[in-house]
């Protein structure tokens, strides 16, 4: 990339960072430091504001960079991510949004603890929430590194590493100073920028092909090097039984995982009522649905205008397909239009990463402080406020995400998010659904459900081709692969539900009928909700 690209993109990066830091500083001077303010922004956001914030929290680097890149490389098979990420919101709307808002205060563990023994379920749910959040954060770090590597012409390995460190430091600042209120406004600004940028690129792609979608698809197939097979299932997930089972596993994880993501569940507590939470989700579905339809156009547009080989040459996982597409649509390398459009898209992608990491870090630090610290602290030890612990936890989680982000920098960001979704669907979703809908569910069942999904999911990833045994693995030089699938969802999600059922039916404690009845009334009517 030319110096003009670098200068203009860095100026736009700096402008967004300055605006968001200004928002954070302003909010930090106008807060009263309570847990409700830090975790939930005082529950003062409207459904429209929260809907934009949910969309800003959800439409991550995996969506903007990773999905479009997978479509550019694998055509039809890459669209699974777009479909799965969108369909997942129907599960959230129909089964989760209102009930979670009525039953909890700040975290997933609040919902489970409403009818169970608090300490064991808070420790279990808090542990799983942190695990999911760190996996999700790694994907955002990888996206940031890929973006800067492209900006520097693919030679800036040191700059890529420093970018990952810088993003981690910024997210700690956002969360520690501004809490949920600042994070929400950053996500709203980011959602507006991302939608505007995506709409502009989509229109330019369609104009390039005079609105002829058939011409777009046929050109993409021709330049992909795979012919019509590019538009048919099986390019990435075809062939042997393991690839097809991986396809099913990924689809299940994407559809079920959203309802178990801690940073998405946390957004339902920022509105005053359950009705507002439901309306927030409706707004979010409209924005997210429009966005994912456009990512399909961008992915095929990148394949048609740039070619799959050139996308892969820039980044083996396809993470830079959209910035390269913007460069081409603006007039090509060296042109003023290309420079400006590339810089704008790179800045929007960077804004996307910063906003999402702030939301995830806040949710995970809330789990550490509100669930783990509150459950594990000793009675006679020095007591610290939850908000103080949450700020410290944000720094620790940020450091862990930075380290893992540097390690996984060559993996596709959408693929990494698919792993986070699998863990969320395995550990968090079973305990949430059982708590809300099963009268006989017990504390043992809740604990077994969380660990029965979390431990297998993490272990299966560690012994999968993601970590070793393949050229694309984290450690390509070693081979301790035992599990053939890249995504563990098809095994670990049923195990989470099964462990919860076994734990309940073998439990010696009787289910607390009164607390279940109270939780049921509260979930369905909102009576007694905070």
XYZ file of C-alpha atoms in Angstrom:
530
model
C 0.000 0.000 0.000
C 1.123 3.555 -0.739
C 1.974 6.194 1.810
C -1.287 7.976 0.964
C -3.259 4.912 2.046
C -1.412 4.712 5.288
C -1.652 8.394 6.121
C -5.349 8.779 5.346
C -6.367 5.539 7.056
C -4.323 6.376 10.130
C -5.926 9.834 10.273
C -9.385 8.265 10.169
C -8.350 5.686 12.784
C -7.141 8.517 14.982
C -10.335 10.521 14.462
C -12.541 7.623 15.540
C -10.334 6.850 18.522
C -10.405 10.520 19.543
C -14.221 10.658 19.298
C -14.724 7.461 21.261
C -12.216 8.470 23.927
C -14.046 11.803 24.153
C -17.332 9.956 24.719
C -15.692 7.777 27.351
C -14.158 10.756 29.148
C -17.438 12.682 29.138
C -19.371 9.719 30.494
C -16.768 9.018 33.178
C -17.202 12.596 34.479
C -20.987 12.230 34.677
C -21.395 8.881 36.435
C -22.041 8.021 40.055
C -20.075 4.767 40.139
C -22.852 2.350 41.070
C -22.909 -1.231 39.827
C -26.132 -0.577 37.898
C -24.519 2.384 36.150
C -21.312 0.479 35.315
C -22.935 -2.797 34.196
C -26.227 -1.581 32.679
C -25.850 2.140 31.969
C -28.604 2.967 34.464
C -31.135 1.046 32.287
C -31.964 4.311 30.534
C -31.577 3.416 26.844
C -34.551 3.393 24.480
C -35.384 0.357 22.307
C -34.072 2.170 19.217
C -30.798 3.113 20.899
C -30.366 -0.359 22.344
C -31.259 -1.970 19.004
C -28.467 -0.027 17.302
C -26.117 -0.905 20.156
C -26.990 -4.620 19.887
C -26.324 -4.478 16.158
C -23.058 -2.647 16.801
C -22.094 -5.266 19.377
C -22.981 -8.190 17.107
C -21.731 -7.050 13.695
C -18.111 -7.708 14.489
C -14.885 -8.027 12.532
C -15.969 -11.609 11.876
C -18.975 -10.290 9.993
C -17.399 -7.439 8.075
C -14.001 -8.967 7.311
C -14.278 -12.705 7.909
C -17.593 -13.638 6.287
C -16.996 -11.603 3.148
C -13.542 -13.190 2.913
C -14.919 -16.718 3.256
C -17.496 -16.042 0.536
C -14.762 -14.627 -1.708
C -12.715 -17.809 -1.214
C -15.386 -20.518 -0.983
C -18.518 -19.046 -2.563
C -21.720 -20.813 -1.518
C -20.182 -22.505 1.532
C -19.039 -19.162 2.923
C -22.650 -17.955 3.034
C -23.383 -20.393 5.868
C -21.999 -17.841 8.309
C -24.316 -15.078 7.074
C -27.368 -17.337 7.269
C -26.431 -18.819 10.652
C -25.643 -15.490 12.305
C -29.001 -14.054 11.176
C -31.272 -17.028 11.897
C -29.826 -17.170 15.417
C -31.720 -13.992 16.300
C -35.055 -15.760 15.944
C -33.994 -17.998 18.851
C -33.035 -14.911 20.850
C -36.300 -13.108 20.098
C -38.643 -16.042 20.736
C -36.966 -17.757 23.695
C -34.561 -15.465 25.493
C -34.853 -11.666 25.288
C -37.874 -10.866 27.471
C -37.378 -13.718 29.936
C -33.725 -12.878 30.570
C -34.550 -9.189 31.066
C -37.195 -10.039 33.659
C -35.167 -12.660 35.573
C -31.696 -11.151 35.817
C -29.865 -7.994 36.821
C -26.524 -7.904 35.024
C -25.323 -11.367 33.910
C -26.423 -14.822 32.769
C -25.683 -16.191 36.256
C -28.355 -13.896 37.718
C -31.016 -15.789 35.783
C -29.833 -19.213 36.979
C -29.234 -18.069 40.562
C -32.817 -16.835 40.788
C -33.947 -20.390 41.553
C -30.714 -22.272 42.422
C -28.030 -22.232 45.110
C -26.122 -19.086 44.227
C -22.455 -19.880 44.810
C -21.945 -23.001 42.643
C -24.041 -21.760 39.717
C -22.424 -18.307 39.738
C -18.939 -19.833 39.675
C -19.891 -22.174 36.834
C -21.733 -19.581 34.726
C -19.075 -16.933 35.370
C -16.304 -19.289 34.272
C -18.071 -20.212 31.035
C -18.883 -16.564 30.266
C -15.234 -15.571 30.596
C -14.145 -18.484 28.385
C -16.600 -17.519 25.627
C -15.655 -13.845 25.870
C -11.923 -14.487 25.563
C -12.449 -16.671 22.468
C -14.582 -13.943 20.911
C -12.014 -11.277 21.772
C -9.250 -13.245 20.050
C -11.169 -13.027 16.763
C -11.366 -9.243 17.022
C -7.645 -8.994 17.772
C -6.813 -11.115 14.715
C -9.040 -8.860 12.577
C -7.226 -5.759 13.780
C -3.834 -7.291 13.035
C -4.870 -8.380 9.525
C -6.169 -4.897 8.750
C -2.961 -3.157 9.746
C -0.814 -5.759 7.967
C -2.700 -4.949 4.745
C -2.308 -1.241 5.355
C 1.456 -1.703 5.640
C 1.715 -3.867 2.548
C 1.768 -7.211 4.328
C 5.252 -6.624 5.761
C 4.369 -5.001 9.047
C 4.533 -7.991 11.380
C 5.809 -5.850 14.225
C 3.116 -3.254 13.528
C 0.497 -6.011 13.478
C 1.590 -7.150 16.919
C 1.613 -3.614 18.285
C -1.865 -3.077 16.827
C -3.196 -6.061 18.749
C -1.624 -4.668 21.908
C -3.052 -1.206 21.198
C -6.580 -2.505 20.655
C -6.347 -4.422 23.928
C -5.208 -1.314 25.773
C -7.988 0.823 24.284
C -10.694 -1.658 25.236
C -9.468 -1.647 28.841
C -9.645 2.172 28.859
C -13.174 2.217 27.404
C -14.507 -0.280 29.931
C -12.636 0.965 32.986
C -13.535 4.620 32.547
C -16.909 4.627 30.845
C -18.643 1.345 31.689
C -21.810 0.378 29.852
C -22.958 3.911 29.039
C -19.814 4.806 27.099
C -19.649 1.342 25.529
C -23.238 1.669 24.301
C -22.696 5.026 22.616
C -19.484 3.772 20.995
C -21.456 0.814 19.615
C -24.224 3.075 18.298
C -21.718 5.300 16.477
C -19.985 2.216 15.100
C -23.273 0.659 13.889
C -24.149 3.813 11.952
C -20.681 3.976 10.368
C -20.658 0.277 9.498
C -24.111 0.317 7.911
C -23.254 3.441 5.889
C -19.974 1.945 4.672
C -21.534 -1.409 3.803
C -24.423 0.207 1.911
C -21.993 2.360 -0.086
C -19.828 -0.613 -1.065
C -22.858 -2.748 -1.961
C -24.262 -0.035 -4.211
C -20.886 0.399 -5.925
C -20.563 -3.349 -6.556
C -24.064 -3.533 -8.047
C -23.430 -0.436 -10.168
C -20.230 -2.011 -11.514
C -22.369 -4.890 -12.831
C -25.276 -2.602 -13.834
C -27.554 -4.260 -11.303
C -27.207 -7.660 -12.990
C -26.789 -10.133 -10.125
C -26.434 -13.066 -12.544
C -23.477 -11.354 -14.189
C -21.948 -10.723 -10.737
C -22.251 -14.387 -9.757
C -21.018 -15.778 -13.075
C -17.997 -13.445 -13.055
C -17.227 -14.441 -9.462
C -17.396 -18.129 -10.413
C -15.139 -17.559 -13.413
C -12.463 -15.633 -11.472
C -12.576 -17.956 -8.471
C -10.780 -20.717 -10.351
C -13.501 -23.229 -9.427
C -16.057 -22.507 -12.139
C -19.708 -23.222 -11.356
C -18.589 -25.277 -8.356
C -18.018 -21.913 -6.651
C -21.793 -21.366 -6.623
C -22.656 -24.866 -5.413
C -22.372 -26.492 -1.973
C -19.268 -28.475 -1.106
C -16.253 -26.325 -1.981
C -15.209 -25.987 1.679
C -17.474 -28.490 3.435
C -17.861 -31.132 0.745
C -15.970 -34.326 0.193
C -15.500 -36.770 3.051
C -17.832 -37.304 5.988
C -15.769 -35.178 8.369
C -16.155 -32.077 6.193
C -19.912 -32.583 5.912
C -20.249 -33.187 9.629
C -18.198 -30.048 10.232
C -20.742 -28.168 8.123
C -23.598 -29.431 10.304
C -21.634 -28.708 13.474
C -20.908 -25.135 12.445
C -24.536 -24.506 11.462
C -25.835 -25.729 14.828
C -23.258 -23.650 16.714
C -24.081 -20.457 14.809
C -27.857 -20.784 15.200
C -27.792 -21.676 18.901
C -24.721 -19.777 20.050
C -26.045 -16.212 19.959
C -28.529 -16.877 22.762
C -25.619 -17.860 25.023
C -23.224 -14.986 24.284
C -22.599 -12.999 27.498
C -22.171 -9.623 25.798
C -25.472 -10.026 23.919
C -27.391 -11.106 27.028
C -25.944 -8.119 28.919
C -27.556 -5.721 26.437
C -31.048 -6.752 27.561
C -30.388 -5.221 30.981
C -29.725 -1.725 29.599
C -33.417 -1.019 28.873
C -36.096 -0.332 31.504
C -38.590 -3.115 30.667
C -38.906 -6.519 29.017
C -41.100 -4.990 26.308
C -38.277 -2.583 25.511
C -35.870 -5.541 25.337
C -38.112 -7.294 22.800
C -38.453 -4.141 20.706
C -34.656 -3.714 20.849
C -34.234 -7.153 19.320
C -36.701 -6.316 16.542
C -34.684 -3.203 15.654
C -31.465 -5.241 15.829
C -32.829 -7.975 13.540
C -33.717 -5.384 10.896
C -30.236 -3.877 10.953
C -28.391 -7.182 11.211
C -30.488 -8.840 8.487
C -29.821 -5.996 6.057
C -26.130 -6.103 6.866
C -25.711 -9.839 6.295
C -27.503 -9.677 2.959
C -24.999 -7.045 1.906
C -22.007 -9.120 3.047
C -23.054 -11.722 0.469
C -22.836 -9.093 -2.280
C -19.460 -7.915 -0.981
C -18.047 -11.449 -0.838
C -19.057 -12.330 -4.383
C -18.034 -8.831 -5.478
C -14.525 -9.392 -4.137
C -14.301 -12.716 -5.974
C -15.535 -11.135 -9.210
C -13.512 -7.907 -9.191
C -10.320 -9.033 -7.454
C -10.257 -12.807 -7.836
C -10.012 -15.467 -5.161
C -6.296 -16.013 -5.761
C -5.426 -12.362 -5.162
C -7.577 -12.283 -2.013
C -5.796 -15.387 -0.735
C -2.406 -13.923 -1.629
C -3.123 -10.860 0.491
C -4.344 -12.909 3.450
C -4.580 -16.687 3.389
C -7.805 -16.657 5.423
C -9.514 -13.954 3.335
C -9.700 -11.365 6.110
C -8.695 -8.506 3.790
C -11.195 -9.111 0.966
C -13.398 -6.088 1.777
C -10.574 -3.500 2.019
C -9.160 -4.809 -1.278
C -12.636 -4.571 -2.822
C -12.918 -0.954 -1.664
C -9.551 -0.182 -3.247
C -10.701 -1.659 -6.557
C -14.110 0.066 -6.501
C -12.476 3.435 -5.856
C -10.319 3.184 -8.959
C -7.522 0.805 -8.087
C -4.183 1.068 -6.318
C -2.595 4.504 -6.623
C -5.837 6.322 -7.484
C -7.243 9.042 -5.257
C -10.668 7.400 -5.150
C -9.187 4.050 -4.256
C -7.063 5.593 -1.529
C -10.015 7.428 0.015
C -12.432 4.484 -0.150
C -9.847 2.045 1.159
C -9.018 4.353 4.069
C -12.698 4.821 4.943
C -13.396 1.082 4.896
C -10.273 0.322 6.914
C -11.284 2.926 9.497
C -14.837 1.547 9.686
C -13.469 -1.965 10.171
C -11.164 -0.710 12.899
C -14.091 1.082 14.552
C -16.025 -2.182 14.380
C -13.278 -4.001 16.219
C -12.936 -1.378 18.949
C -16.679 -1.240 19.632
C -17.097 -5.003 19.799
C -14.103 -5.603 22.053
C -15.417 -2.975 24.466
C -18.765 -4.775 24.752
C -17.205 -8.211 25.199
C -14.680 -6.978 27.755
C -17.418 -5.301 29.785
C -19.540 -8.461 29.822
C -16.638 -10.687 30.833
C -15.387 -8.314 33.535
C -18.947 -8.149 34.894
C -18.966 -11.954 35.109
C -15.664 -11.916 37.002
C -16.747 -9.256 39.486
C -20.477 -9.934 39.872
C -20.307 -13.737 39.741
C -16.831 -15.075 40.524
C -15.541 -12.449 42.965
C -18.850 -12.126 44.783
C -18.992 -15.918 45.204
C -15.360 -16.620 46.099
C -14.412 -13.721 48.387
C -13.729 -14.611 51.990
C -15.986 -13.213 54.665
C -13.229 -11.597 56.779
C -10.949 -10.543 53.933
C -10.680 -6.941 52.792
C -13.683 -6.155 50.622
C -13.420 -4.295 47.331
C -16.379 -2.947 45.407
C -17.598 -4.984 42.443
C -16.934 -2.073 40.093
C -13.284 -1.888 41.215
C -12.870 -5.629 40.678
C -14.536 -5.339 37.265
C -12.027 -2.689 36.183
C -9.111 -4.864 37.295
C -10.665 -7.871 35.545
C -10.936 -5.869 32.308
C -7.164 -5.370 32.337
C -6.441 -9.051 33.016
C -8.871 -10.258 30.337
C -7.417 -7.741 27.904
C -3.925 -9.112 28.502
C -5.107 -12.690 27.937
C -6.872 -11.724 24.710
C -3.768 -9.927 23.451
C -1.594 -12.998 24.002
C -4.011 -15.367 22.288
C -4.613 -12.856 19.481
C -0.903 -12.794 18.689
C -0.858 -16.595 18.655
C -3.900 -17.031 16.364
C -3.178 -14.202 13.944
C -3.252 -16.381 10.802
C -6.755 -17.838 11.347
C -9.952 -16.507 9.750
C -11.848 -14.265 12.156
C -15.274 -15.678 11.242
C -13.951 -19.162 11.895
C -12.655 -18.102 15.330
C -16.034 -16.612 16.204
C -17.649 -19.915 15.162
C -15.617 -21.588 17.921
C -16.821 -19.016 20.462
C -20.413 -19.642 19.372
C -19.917 -23.404 19.831
C -18.684 -22.938 23.389
C -21.544 -20.531 24.178
C -24.143 -22.936 22.785
C -22.580 -25.851 24.692
C -22.129 -24.253 28.127
C -24.530 -21.311 28.443
C -27.580 -22.133 26.360
C -28.527 -25.473 27.999
C -28.461 -24.077 31.545
C -30.382 -20.988 30.438
C -33.174 -22.920 28.721
C -33.433 -25.522 31.487
C -33.675 -22.759 34.113
C -36.407 -20.926 32.253
C -38.524 -23.864 31.111
C -37.876 -27.008 33.235
C -39.651 -27.118 36.582
C -37.574 -30.022 37.983
C -34.186 -28.480 37.195
C -31.809 -28.447 40.180
C -28.547 -26.848 41.249
C -26.566 -29.986 40.433
C -28.168 -30.077 37.000
C -27.207 -26.440 36.429
C -23.564 -26.956 37.393
C -23.274 -30.184 35.416
C -24.907 -28.548 32.407
C -22.372 -25.714 32.294
C -19.265 -27.831 32.843
C -20.682 -30.718 30.784
C -20.755 -28.416 27.763
C -17.790 -26.158 28.486
C -15.131 -28.783 29.217
C -15.842 -31.029 26.183
C -16.059 -28.002 23.861
C -12.690 -26.615 24.968
C -10.983 -30.032 25.033
C -12.283 -30.956 21.578
C -10.949 -27.680 20.165
C -7.533 -28.363 21.730
C -7.294 -31.801 20.075
C -8.818 -30.685 16.757
C -7.165 -29.664 13.457
C -7.492 -26.040 14.621
C -4.595 -26.441 17.067
C -2.348 -29.113 15.485
C -2.017 -31.658 12.711
C -2.686 -29.419 9.699
C -0.799 -26.686 7.799
C -3.362 -24.055 8.883
C -3.237 -25.019 12.592
C -1.995 -22.834 15.419
C 0.957 -25.230 15.842
C 1.523 -26.711 12.369
C 4.782 -28.353 13.362
C 3.229 -30.773 15.867
C 0.382 -33.269 15.722
C -1.712 -34.224 18.725
C -4.992 -34.125 16.808
C -7.521 -36.671 18.057
C -10.842 -35.063 17.057
C -11.407 -34.745 13.276
C -13.837 -31.780 13.254
C -12.843 -28.129 13.374
C -16.024 -27.063 15.178
C -17.033 -29.147 18.242
C -20.680 -28.039 18.389
C -22.290 -31.215 17.055
C -20.774 -33.159 19.981
C -20.436 -30.621 22.806
C -23.888 -28.990 22.537
C -25.822 -32.273 23.048
C -23.391 -33.129 25.866
C -24.283 -29.880 27.643
C -27.997 -30.681 27.508
C -27.377 -34.313 28.456
C -25.183 -33.408 31.441
C -27.874 -31.039 32.739
C -30.518 -33.745 32.485
C -28.344 -36.411 34.157
C -27.356 -34.021 36.924
C -30.990 -33.219 37.621
C -32.411 -36.750 37.593
C -29.591 -38.039 39.822
C -29.783 -35.103 42.224
C -30.655 -35.879 45.847
C -32.015 -32.388 46.472
C -35.671 -31.848 45.589
C -36.392 -29.079 43.081
C -37.555 -25.863 44.730
C -41.099 -25.614 43.377
C -41.781 -22.295 45.058
C -38.706 -20.574 43.625
C -39.445 -21.988 40.181
C -43.011 -20.676 40.349
C -41.701 -17.269 41.438
C -39.149 -17.235 38.609
C -41.767 -18.328 36.080
C -44.189 -15.572 37.055
C -41.400 -13.003 37.040
C -40.097 -14.165 33.637
C -43.511 -14.134 31.963
C -45.048 -11.025 33.562
C -42.131 -8.907 34.721
C -43.535 -8.704 38.249
C -40.632 -8.047 40.595
C -38.115 -7.446 37.805
C -35.348 -4.971 38.566
